[in-house]
Short mmCIF file of C-alpha atoms and ligand atoms in Angstrom, two decimals:
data_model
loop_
_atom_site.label_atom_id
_atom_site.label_comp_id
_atom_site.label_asym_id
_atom_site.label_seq_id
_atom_site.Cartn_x
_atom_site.Cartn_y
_atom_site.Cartn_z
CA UNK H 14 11.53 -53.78 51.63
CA UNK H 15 8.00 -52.33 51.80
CA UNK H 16 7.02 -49.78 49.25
CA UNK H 17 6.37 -46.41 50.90
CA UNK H 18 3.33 -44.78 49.79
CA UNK H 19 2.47 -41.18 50.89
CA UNK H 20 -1.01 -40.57 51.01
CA UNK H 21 -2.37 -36.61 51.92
CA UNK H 22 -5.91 -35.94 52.83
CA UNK H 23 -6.66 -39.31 54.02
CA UNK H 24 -8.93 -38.74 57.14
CA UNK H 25 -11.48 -36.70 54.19
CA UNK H 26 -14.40 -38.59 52.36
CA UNK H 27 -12.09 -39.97 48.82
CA UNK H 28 -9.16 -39.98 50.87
CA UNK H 29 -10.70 -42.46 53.60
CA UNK H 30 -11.95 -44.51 51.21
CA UNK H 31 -8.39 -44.54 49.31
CA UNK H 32 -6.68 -45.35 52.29
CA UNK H 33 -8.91 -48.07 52.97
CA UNK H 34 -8.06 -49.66 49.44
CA UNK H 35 -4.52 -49.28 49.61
CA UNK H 36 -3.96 -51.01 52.90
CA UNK H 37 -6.42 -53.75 52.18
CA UNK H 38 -5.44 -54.35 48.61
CA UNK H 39 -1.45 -53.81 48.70
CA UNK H 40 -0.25 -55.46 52.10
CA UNK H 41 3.16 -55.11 50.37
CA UNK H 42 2.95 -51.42 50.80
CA UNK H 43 3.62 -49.19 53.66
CA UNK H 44 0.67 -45.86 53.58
CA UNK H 45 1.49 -43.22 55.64
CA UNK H 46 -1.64 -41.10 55.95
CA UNK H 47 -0.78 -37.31 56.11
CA UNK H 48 -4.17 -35.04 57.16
CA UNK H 49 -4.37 -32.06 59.27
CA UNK H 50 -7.47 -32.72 60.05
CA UNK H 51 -9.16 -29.69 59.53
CA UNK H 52 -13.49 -29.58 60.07
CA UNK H 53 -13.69 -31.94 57.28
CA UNK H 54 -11.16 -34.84 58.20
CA UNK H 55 -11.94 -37.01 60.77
CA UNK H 56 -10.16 -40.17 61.83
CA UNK H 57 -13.74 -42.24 62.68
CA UNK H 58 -13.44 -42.70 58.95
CA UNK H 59 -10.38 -45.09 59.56
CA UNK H 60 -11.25 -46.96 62.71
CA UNK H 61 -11.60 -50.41 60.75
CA UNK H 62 -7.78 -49.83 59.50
CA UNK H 63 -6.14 -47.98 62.20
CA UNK H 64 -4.30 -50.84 63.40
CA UNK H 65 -3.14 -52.95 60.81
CA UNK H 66 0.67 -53.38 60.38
CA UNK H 67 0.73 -51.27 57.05
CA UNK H 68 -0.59 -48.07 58.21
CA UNK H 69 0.41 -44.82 59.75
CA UNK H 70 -0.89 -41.65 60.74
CA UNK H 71 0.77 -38.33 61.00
CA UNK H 72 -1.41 -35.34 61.79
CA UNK H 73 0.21 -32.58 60.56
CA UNK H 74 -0.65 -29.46 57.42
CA UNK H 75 0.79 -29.24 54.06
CA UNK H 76 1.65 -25.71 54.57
CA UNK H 77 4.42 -26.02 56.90
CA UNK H 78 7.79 -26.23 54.69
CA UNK H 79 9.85 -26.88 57.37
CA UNK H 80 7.68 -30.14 58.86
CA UNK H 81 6.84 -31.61 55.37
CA UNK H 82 10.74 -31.67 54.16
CA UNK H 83 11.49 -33.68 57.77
CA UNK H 84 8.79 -36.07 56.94
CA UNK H 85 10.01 -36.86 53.55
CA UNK H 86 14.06 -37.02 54.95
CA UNK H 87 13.00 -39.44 57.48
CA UNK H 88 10.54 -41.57 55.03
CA UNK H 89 11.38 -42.77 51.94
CA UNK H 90 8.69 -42.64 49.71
CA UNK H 91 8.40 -44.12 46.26
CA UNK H 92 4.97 -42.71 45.57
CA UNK H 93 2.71 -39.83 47.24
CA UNK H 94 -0.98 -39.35 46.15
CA UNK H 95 -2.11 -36.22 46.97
CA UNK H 96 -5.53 -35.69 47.87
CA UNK H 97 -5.14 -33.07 50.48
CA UNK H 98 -7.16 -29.84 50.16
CA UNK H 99 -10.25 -27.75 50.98
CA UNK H 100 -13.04 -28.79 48.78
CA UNK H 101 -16.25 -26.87 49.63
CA UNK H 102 -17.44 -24.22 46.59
CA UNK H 103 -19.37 -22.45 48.57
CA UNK H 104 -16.31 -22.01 51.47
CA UNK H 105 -14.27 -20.80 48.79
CA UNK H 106 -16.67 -18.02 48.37
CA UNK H 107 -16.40 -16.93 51.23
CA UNK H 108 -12.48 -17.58 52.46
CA UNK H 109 -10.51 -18.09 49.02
CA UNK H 110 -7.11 -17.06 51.15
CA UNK H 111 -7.30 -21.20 52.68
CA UNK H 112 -7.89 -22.43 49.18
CA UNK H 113 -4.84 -20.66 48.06
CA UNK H 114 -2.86 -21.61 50.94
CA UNK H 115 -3.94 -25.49 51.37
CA UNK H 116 -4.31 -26.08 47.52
CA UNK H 117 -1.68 -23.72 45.87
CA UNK H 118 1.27 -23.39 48.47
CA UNK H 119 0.18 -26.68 49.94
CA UNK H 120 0.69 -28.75 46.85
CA UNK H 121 3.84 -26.38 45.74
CA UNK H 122 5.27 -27.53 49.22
CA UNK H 123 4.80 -31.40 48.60
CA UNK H 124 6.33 -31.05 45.27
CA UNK H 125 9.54 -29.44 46.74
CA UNK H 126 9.80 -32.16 49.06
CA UNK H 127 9.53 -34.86 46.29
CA UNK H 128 11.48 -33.58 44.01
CA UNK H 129 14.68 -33.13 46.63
CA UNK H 130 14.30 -36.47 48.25
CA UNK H 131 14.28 -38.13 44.57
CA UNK H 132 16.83 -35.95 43.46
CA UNK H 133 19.73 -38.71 43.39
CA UNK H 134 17.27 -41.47 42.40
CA UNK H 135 15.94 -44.10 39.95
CA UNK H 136 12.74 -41.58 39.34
CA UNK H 137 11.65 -44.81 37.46
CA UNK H 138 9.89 -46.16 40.50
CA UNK H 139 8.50 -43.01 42.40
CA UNK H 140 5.15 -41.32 41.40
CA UNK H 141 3.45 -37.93 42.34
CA UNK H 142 0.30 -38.52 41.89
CA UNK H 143 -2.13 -34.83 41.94
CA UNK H 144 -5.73 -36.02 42.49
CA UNK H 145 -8.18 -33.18 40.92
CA UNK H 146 -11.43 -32.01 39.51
CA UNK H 147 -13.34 -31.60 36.70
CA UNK H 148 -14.44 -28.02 37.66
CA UNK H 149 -10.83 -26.34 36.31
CA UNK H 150 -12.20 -26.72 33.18
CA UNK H 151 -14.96 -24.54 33.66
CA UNK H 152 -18.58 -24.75 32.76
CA UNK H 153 -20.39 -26.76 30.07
CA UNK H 154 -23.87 -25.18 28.39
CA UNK H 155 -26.27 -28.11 27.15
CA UNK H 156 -23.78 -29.80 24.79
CA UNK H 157 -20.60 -30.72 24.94
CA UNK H 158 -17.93 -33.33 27.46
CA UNK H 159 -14.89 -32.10 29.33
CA UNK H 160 -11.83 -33.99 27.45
CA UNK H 161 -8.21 -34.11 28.89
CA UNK H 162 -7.32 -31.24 25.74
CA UNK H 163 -10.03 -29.12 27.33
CA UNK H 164 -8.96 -25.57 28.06
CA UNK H 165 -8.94 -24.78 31.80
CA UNK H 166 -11.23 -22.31 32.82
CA UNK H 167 -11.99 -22.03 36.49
CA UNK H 168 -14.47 -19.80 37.71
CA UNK H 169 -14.91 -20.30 41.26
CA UNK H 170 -11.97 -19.73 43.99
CA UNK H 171 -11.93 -23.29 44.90
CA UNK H 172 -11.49 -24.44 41.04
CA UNK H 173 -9.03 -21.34 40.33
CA UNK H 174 -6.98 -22.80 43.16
CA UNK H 175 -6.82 -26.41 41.50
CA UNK H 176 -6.50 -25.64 38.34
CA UNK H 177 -3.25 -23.32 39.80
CA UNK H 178 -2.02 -26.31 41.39
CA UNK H 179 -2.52 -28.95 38.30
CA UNK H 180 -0.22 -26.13 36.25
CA UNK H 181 2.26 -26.48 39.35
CA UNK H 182 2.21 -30.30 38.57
CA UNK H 183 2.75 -30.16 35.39
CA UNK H 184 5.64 -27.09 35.45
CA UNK H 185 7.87 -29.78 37.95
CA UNK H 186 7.04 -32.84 35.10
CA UNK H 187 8.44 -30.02 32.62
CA UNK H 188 10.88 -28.30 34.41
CA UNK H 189 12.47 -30.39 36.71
CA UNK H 190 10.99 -34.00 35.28
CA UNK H 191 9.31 -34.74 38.23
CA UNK H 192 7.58 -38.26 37.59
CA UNK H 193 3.99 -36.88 37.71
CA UNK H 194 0.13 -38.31 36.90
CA UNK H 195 -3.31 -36.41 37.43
CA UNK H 196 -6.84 -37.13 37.24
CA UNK H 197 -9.78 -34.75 37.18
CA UNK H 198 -13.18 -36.39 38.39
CA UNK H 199 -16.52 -35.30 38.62
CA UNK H 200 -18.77 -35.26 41.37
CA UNK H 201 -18.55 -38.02 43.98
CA UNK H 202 -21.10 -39.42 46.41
CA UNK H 203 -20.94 -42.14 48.78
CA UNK H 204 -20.35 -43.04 52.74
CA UNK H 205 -18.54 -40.87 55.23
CA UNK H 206 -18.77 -37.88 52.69
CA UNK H 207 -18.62 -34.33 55.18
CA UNK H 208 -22.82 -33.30 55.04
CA UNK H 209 -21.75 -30.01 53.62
CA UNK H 210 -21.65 -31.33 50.31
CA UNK H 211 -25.63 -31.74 48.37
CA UNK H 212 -26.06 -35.47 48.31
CA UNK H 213 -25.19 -36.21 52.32
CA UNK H 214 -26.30 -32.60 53.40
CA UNK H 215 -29.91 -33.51 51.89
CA UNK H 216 -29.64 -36.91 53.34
CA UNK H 217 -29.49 -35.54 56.73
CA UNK H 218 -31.71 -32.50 56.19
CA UNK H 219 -34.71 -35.01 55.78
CA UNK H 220 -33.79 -37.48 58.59
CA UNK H 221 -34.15 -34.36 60.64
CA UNK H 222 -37.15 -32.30 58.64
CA UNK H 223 -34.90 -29.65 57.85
CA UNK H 224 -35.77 -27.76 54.22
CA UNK H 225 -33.54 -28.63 51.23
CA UNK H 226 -31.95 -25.73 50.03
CA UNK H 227 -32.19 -25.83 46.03
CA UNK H 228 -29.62 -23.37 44.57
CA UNK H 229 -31.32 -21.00 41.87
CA UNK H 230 -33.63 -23.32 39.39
CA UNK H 231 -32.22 -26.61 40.60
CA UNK H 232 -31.33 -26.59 36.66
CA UNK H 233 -27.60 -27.00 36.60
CA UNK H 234 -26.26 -30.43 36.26
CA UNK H 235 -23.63 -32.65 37.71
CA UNK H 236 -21.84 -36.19 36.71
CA UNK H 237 -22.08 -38.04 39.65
CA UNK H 238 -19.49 -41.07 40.45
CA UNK H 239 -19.40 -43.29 43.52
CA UNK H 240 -16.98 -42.70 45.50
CA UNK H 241 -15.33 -46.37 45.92
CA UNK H 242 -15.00 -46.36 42.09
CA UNK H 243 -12.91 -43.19 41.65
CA UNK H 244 -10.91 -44.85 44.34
CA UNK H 245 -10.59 -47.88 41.91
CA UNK H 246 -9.64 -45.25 38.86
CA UNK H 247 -6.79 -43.45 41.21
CA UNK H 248 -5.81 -47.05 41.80
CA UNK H 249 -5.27 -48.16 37.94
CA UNK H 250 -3.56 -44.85 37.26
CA UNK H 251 -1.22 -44.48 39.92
CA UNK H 252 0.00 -48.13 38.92
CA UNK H 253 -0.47 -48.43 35.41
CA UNK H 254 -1.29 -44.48 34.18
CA UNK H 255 1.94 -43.02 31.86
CA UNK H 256 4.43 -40.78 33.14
CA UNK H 257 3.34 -36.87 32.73
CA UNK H 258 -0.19 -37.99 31.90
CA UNK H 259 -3.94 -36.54 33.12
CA UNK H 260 -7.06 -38.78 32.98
CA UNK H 261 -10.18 -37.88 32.93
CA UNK H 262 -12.65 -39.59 35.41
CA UNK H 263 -16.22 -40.16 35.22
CA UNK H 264 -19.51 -42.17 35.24
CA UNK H 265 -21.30 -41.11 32.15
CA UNK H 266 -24.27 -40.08 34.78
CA UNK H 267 -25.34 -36.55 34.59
CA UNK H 268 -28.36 -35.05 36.43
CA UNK H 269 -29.84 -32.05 36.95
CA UNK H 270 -29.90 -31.38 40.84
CA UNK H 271 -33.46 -31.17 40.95
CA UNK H 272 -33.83 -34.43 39.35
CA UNK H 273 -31.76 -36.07 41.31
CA UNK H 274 -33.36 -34.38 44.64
CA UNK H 275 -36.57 -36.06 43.75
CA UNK H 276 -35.18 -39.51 43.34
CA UNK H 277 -33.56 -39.14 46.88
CA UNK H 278 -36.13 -37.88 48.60
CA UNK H 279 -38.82 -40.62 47.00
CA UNK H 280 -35.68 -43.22 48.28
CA UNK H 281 -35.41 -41.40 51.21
CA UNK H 282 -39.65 -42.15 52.02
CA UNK H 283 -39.44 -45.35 50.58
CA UNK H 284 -36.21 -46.34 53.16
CA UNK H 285 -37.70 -44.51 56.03
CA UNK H 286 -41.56 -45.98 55.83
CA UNK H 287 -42.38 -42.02 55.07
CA UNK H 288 -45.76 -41.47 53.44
CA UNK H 289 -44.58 -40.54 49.80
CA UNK H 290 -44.10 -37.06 49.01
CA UNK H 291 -43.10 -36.11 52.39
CA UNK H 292 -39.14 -35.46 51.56
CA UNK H 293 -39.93 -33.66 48.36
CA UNK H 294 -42.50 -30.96 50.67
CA UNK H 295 -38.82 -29.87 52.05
CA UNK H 296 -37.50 -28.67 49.06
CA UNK H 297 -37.14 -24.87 49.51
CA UNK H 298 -35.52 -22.79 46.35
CA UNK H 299 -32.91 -20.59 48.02
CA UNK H 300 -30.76 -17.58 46.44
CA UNK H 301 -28.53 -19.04 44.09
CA UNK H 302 -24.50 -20.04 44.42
CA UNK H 303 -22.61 -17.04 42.83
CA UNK H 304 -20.99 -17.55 39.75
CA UNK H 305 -22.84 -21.11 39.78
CA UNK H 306 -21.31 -23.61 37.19
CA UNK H 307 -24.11 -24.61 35.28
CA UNK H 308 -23.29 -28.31 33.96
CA UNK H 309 -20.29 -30.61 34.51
CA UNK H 310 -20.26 -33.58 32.14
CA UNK H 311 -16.67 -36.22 31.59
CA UNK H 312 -15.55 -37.67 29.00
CA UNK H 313 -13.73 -40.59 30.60
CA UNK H 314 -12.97 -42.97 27.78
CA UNK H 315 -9.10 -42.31 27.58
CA UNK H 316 -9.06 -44.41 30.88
CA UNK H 317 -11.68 -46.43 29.53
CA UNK H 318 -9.77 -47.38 26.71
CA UNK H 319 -6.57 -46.95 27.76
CA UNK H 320 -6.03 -48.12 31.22
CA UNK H 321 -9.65 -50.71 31.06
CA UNK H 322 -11.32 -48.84 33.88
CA UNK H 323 -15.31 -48.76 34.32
CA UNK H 324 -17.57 -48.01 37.50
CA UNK H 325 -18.79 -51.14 39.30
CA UNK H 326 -22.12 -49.53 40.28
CA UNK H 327 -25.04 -48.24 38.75
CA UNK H 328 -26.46 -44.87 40.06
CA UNK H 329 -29.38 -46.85 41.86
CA UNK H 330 -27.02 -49.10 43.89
CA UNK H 331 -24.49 -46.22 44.72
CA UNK H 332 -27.67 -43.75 45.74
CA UNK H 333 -28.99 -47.00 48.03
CA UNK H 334 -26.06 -47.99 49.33
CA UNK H 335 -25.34 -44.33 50.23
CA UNK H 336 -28.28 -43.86 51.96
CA UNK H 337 -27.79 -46.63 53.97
CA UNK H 338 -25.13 -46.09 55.15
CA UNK H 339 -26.31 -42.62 56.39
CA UNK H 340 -28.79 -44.03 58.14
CA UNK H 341 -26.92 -46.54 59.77
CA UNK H 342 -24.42 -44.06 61.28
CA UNK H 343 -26.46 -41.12 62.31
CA UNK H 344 -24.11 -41.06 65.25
CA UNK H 345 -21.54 -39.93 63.04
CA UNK H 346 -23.54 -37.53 60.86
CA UNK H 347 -24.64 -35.82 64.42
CA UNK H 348 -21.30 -35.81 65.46
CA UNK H 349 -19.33 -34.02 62.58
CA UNK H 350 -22.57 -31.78 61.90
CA UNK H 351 -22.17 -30.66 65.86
CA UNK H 352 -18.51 -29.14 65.93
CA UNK H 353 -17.86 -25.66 63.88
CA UNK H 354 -20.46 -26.77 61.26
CA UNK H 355 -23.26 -25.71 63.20
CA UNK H 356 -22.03 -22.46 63.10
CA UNK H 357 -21.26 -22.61 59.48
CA UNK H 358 -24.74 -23.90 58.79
CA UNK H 359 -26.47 -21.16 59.95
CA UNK H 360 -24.32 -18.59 58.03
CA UNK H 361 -24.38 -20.37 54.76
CA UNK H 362 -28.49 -21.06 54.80
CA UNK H 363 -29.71 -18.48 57.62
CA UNK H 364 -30.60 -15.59 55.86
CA UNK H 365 -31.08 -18.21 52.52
CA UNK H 366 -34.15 -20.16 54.25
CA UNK H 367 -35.48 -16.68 55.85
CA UNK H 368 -35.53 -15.61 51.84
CA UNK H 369 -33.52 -12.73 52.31
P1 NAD E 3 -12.50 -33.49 51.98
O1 NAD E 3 -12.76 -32.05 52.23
O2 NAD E 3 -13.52 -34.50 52.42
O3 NAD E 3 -11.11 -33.93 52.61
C1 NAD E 3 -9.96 -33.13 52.53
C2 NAD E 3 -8.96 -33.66 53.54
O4 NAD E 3 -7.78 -32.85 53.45
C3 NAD E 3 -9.44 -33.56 54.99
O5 NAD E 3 -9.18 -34.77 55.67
C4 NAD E 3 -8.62 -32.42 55.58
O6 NAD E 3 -8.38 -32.55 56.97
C5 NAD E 3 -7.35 -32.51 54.75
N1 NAD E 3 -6.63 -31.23 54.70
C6 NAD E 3 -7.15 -30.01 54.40
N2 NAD E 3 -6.20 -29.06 54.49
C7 NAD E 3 -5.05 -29.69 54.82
C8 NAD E 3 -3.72 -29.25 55.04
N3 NAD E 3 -3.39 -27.95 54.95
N4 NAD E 3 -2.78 -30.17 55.36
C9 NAD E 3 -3.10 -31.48 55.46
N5 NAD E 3 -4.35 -31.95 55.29
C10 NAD E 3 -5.32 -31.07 54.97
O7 NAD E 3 -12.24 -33.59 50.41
P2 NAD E 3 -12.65 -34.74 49.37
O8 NAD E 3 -14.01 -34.46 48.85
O9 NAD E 3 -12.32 -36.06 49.96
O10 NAD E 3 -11.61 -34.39 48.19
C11 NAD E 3 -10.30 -34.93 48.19
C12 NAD E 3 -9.56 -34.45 46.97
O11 NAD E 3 -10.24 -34.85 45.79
C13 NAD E 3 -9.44 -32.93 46.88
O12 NAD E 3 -8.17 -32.61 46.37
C14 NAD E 3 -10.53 -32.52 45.88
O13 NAD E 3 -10.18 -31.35 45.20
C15 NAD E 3 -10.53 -33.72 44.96
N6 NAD E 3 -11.81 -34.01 44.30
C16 NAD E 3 -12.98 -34.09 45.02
C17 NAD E 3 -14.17 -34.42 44.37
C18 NAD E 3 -15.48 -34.54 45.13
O14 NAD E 3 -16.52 -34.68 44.50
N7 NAD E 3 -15.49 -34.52 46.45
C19 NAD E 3 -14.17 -34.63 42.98
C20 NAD E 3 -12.96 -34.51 42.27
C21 NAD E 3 -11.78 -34.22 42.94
O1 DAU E 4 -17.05 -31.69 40.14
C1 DAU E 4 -16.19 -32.09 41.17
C2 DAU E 4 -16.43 -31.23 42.39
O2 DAU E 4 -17.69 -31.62 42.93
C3 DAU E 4 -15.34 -31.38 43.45
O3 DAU E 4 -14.12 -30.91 42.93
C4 DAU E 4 -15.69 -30.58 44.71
O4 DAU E 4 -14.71 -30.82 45.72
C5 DAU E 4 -17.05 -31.06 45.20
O5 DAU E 4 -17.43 -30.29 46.33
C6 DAU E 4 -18.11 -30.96 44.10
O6 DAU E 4 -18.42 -29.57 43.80
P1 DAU E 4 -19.94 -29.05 43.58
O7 DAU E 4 -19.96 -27.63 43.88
O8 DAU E 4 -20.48 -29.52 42.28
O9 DAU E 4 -20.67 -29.92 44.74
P2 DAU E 4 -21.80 -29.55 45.82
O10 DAU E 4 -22.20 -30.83 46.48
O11 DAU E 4 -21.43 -28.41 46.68
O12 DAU E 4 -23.01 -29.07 44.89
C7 DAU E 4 -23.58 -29.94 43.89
C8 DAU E 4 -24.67 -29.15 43.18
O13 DAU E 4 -25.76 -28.92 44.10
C9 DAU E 4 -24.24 -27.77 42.72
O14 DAU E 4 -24.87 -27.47 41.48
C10 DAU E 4 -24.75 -26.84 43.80
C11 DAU E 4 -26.00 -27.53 44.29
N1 DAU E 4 -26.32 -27.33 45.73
C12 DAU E 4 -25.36 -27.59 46.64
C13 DAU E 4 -25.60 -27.42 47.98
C14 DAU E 4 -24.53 -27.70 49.00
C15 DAU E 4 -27.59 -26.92 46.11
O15 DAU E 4 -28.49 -26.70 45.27
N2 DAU E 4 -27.83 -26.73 47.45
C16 DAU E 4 -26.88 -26.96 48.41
O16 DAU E 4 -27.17 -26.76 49.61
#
């Protein structure tokens, strides 16, 4: 009998990549790939998987009680990693209700759903696996690393809505001794990532001229991972991470954005065959985010040392690889940035890049 493996948010940028890794790595498993596919899912992301014999797609939202308790009575899952969610800061600024909805309810939903299909089982082998951020525990000043004892403090409506949904994680491990592991990572970068986010929306901005919208000073700071190696981390915990546990995840690889905007757009020229300095004349300082975290910085050795996880990559190879990948699929990048992002585009940076 295959292992049943649920995995939510899978057409998204980590989840694709997840997906990928499970159904490559673990042809022992079954991974049923549950995504609503909202603006930022997209099922391109998958077409070198779709058809293997170990995969499955079911389109459908994490909202809906009624569909999500069918899906798990007519699957049997041992394990669900839940990656599900709306992501984007800046649209949680301006719509928290869908962050509480998708996030909150969402994940409260899933949880119900687990915990009364494993009711009469050996909860031995089944794992709920929450995949979240580093942002619920606030905002660092020039010293200091987020630790797994680190007080939550979410500021934003996106990381108020995660850091309500880790506590909903934890109450079922408590309360109801729901098997249960979370991680909290920091930044990620890397290929099919939705060009809403700084890294791939910069990326594109420049292979079409477009200014570079620096939030505020460009001073605040971010610990960037690549993508593919948080997928390994989620890998190592869900298999080998302790029952009721949280792990921190992270590359040791802060920058400020403005640093790290002038290394991309000097890769950006050099990739391109752009006279030098012409990606960094883009760079436009816009009104900054509200309530704007100002650094982000992990302290992942717990995994490190407990679990023997590391990131394959250095920043270098991750940015290159990145950007190569971006420019080897503009098709894609012109195809997500045409649909309802166009419109959300001009109402996030309109009035921004006017200077109003
Ligand atoms: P994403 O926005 O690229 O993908 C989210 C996916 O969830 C999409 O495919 C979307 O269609 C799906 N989805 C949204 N609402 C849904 C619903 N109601 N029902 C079913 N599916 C729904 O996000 P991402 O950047 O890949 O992030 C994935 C997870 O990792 C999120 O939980 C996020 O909080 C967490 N995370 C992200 C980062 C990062 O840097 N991107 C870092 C740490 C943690
Ligand atoms: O730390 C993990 C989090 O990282 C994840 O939980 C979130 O899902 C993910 O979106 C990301 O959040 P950030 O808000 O840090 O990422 P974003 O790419 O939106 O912004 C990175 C930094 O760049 C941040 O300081 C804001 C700034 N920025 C962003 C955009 C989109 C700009 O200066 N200009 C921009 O246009």
């Amino acid at each position: 009998m295959k292992k049943q493996l649920l995995i939510t948010g899978g057409a998204g940028f980590i989840g694709s990549h997840l997906v990928r890794l499970m159904v490559k790595k673990y042809p022992g498993y079954h991974i049923t790939n549950l995504d609503k596919l909202t603006y930022a899912g997209n099922l391109e992301n998958l077409r070198d998987i779709e058809s293997e014999p170990n995969y499955t797609f079911v389109r459908g939202d994490i909202t809906d009680t009624a569909f999500i308790q069918e899906l798990f009575q007519n699957n049997h899952f041992d394990g669900v990693i839940h990656l599900a969610a709306e992501s984007h800061v800046d649209r949680s600024i301006a719509s928290p209700m869908e962050f509480v909805l998708t996030n909150v309810i969402g994940t409260v939903n899933l949880l119900n759903a687990a915990r009364m299909a494993w009711k009469d089982g050996d909860l031995a082998q089944k794992r709920f696996y929450h995949v979240s951020t580093d942002e619920v525990y606030g905002s660092l000043t020039d010293e200091g690393f987020f630790t797994e004892t680190t007080s939550y403090d979410p500021r934003s409506p996106y990381s108020a809505s995660k850091a309500s949904s880790d506590h909903f994680v934890r109450a079922y491990h408590h309360t109801y001794g729901l098997p249960v592991v979370l991680s909290n990572c920091s930044n990620n970068y890397g290929s099919h990532q939705f060009p809403e986010k700084l890294i791939p929306l910069f990326i594109s901005n420049i292979l079409q001229s477009k200014p570079l919208p620096v939030y505020g000073t460009g001073s605040n700071v971010r610990d960037w991972l690549w993508v593919v190696d948080h997928c390994s981390a989620i890998d190592v915990i869900f298999h080998q991470g302790k029952d009721g546990e949280t792990y921190n995840i992270g590359g040791k690889n802060e920058w400020q954005n403005i640093e790290l905007i002038k290394v991309l757009c000097q890769l950006m020229d050099e990739k391109t065959g752009q006279k030098p300095g012409t990606a960094a004349r883009l760079i436009t300082y816009v009104t900054d985010r509200a309530g704007h975290d100002f650094r982000y910085a992990i302290d992942a050795s717990k995994l490190e040392r407990e679990l023997g996880w590391s990131p394959s990559v250095t920043f270098e190879e991750g940015l290159s690889k990145t950007i190569d990948w971006y420019l080897a699929n503009a098709e894609w990048v012109s195809h997500v940035r045409s649909g309802e992002y166009a419109s959300y585009y001009e109402k996030q940076y309109g009035d921004r890049l006017k200077g109003n």
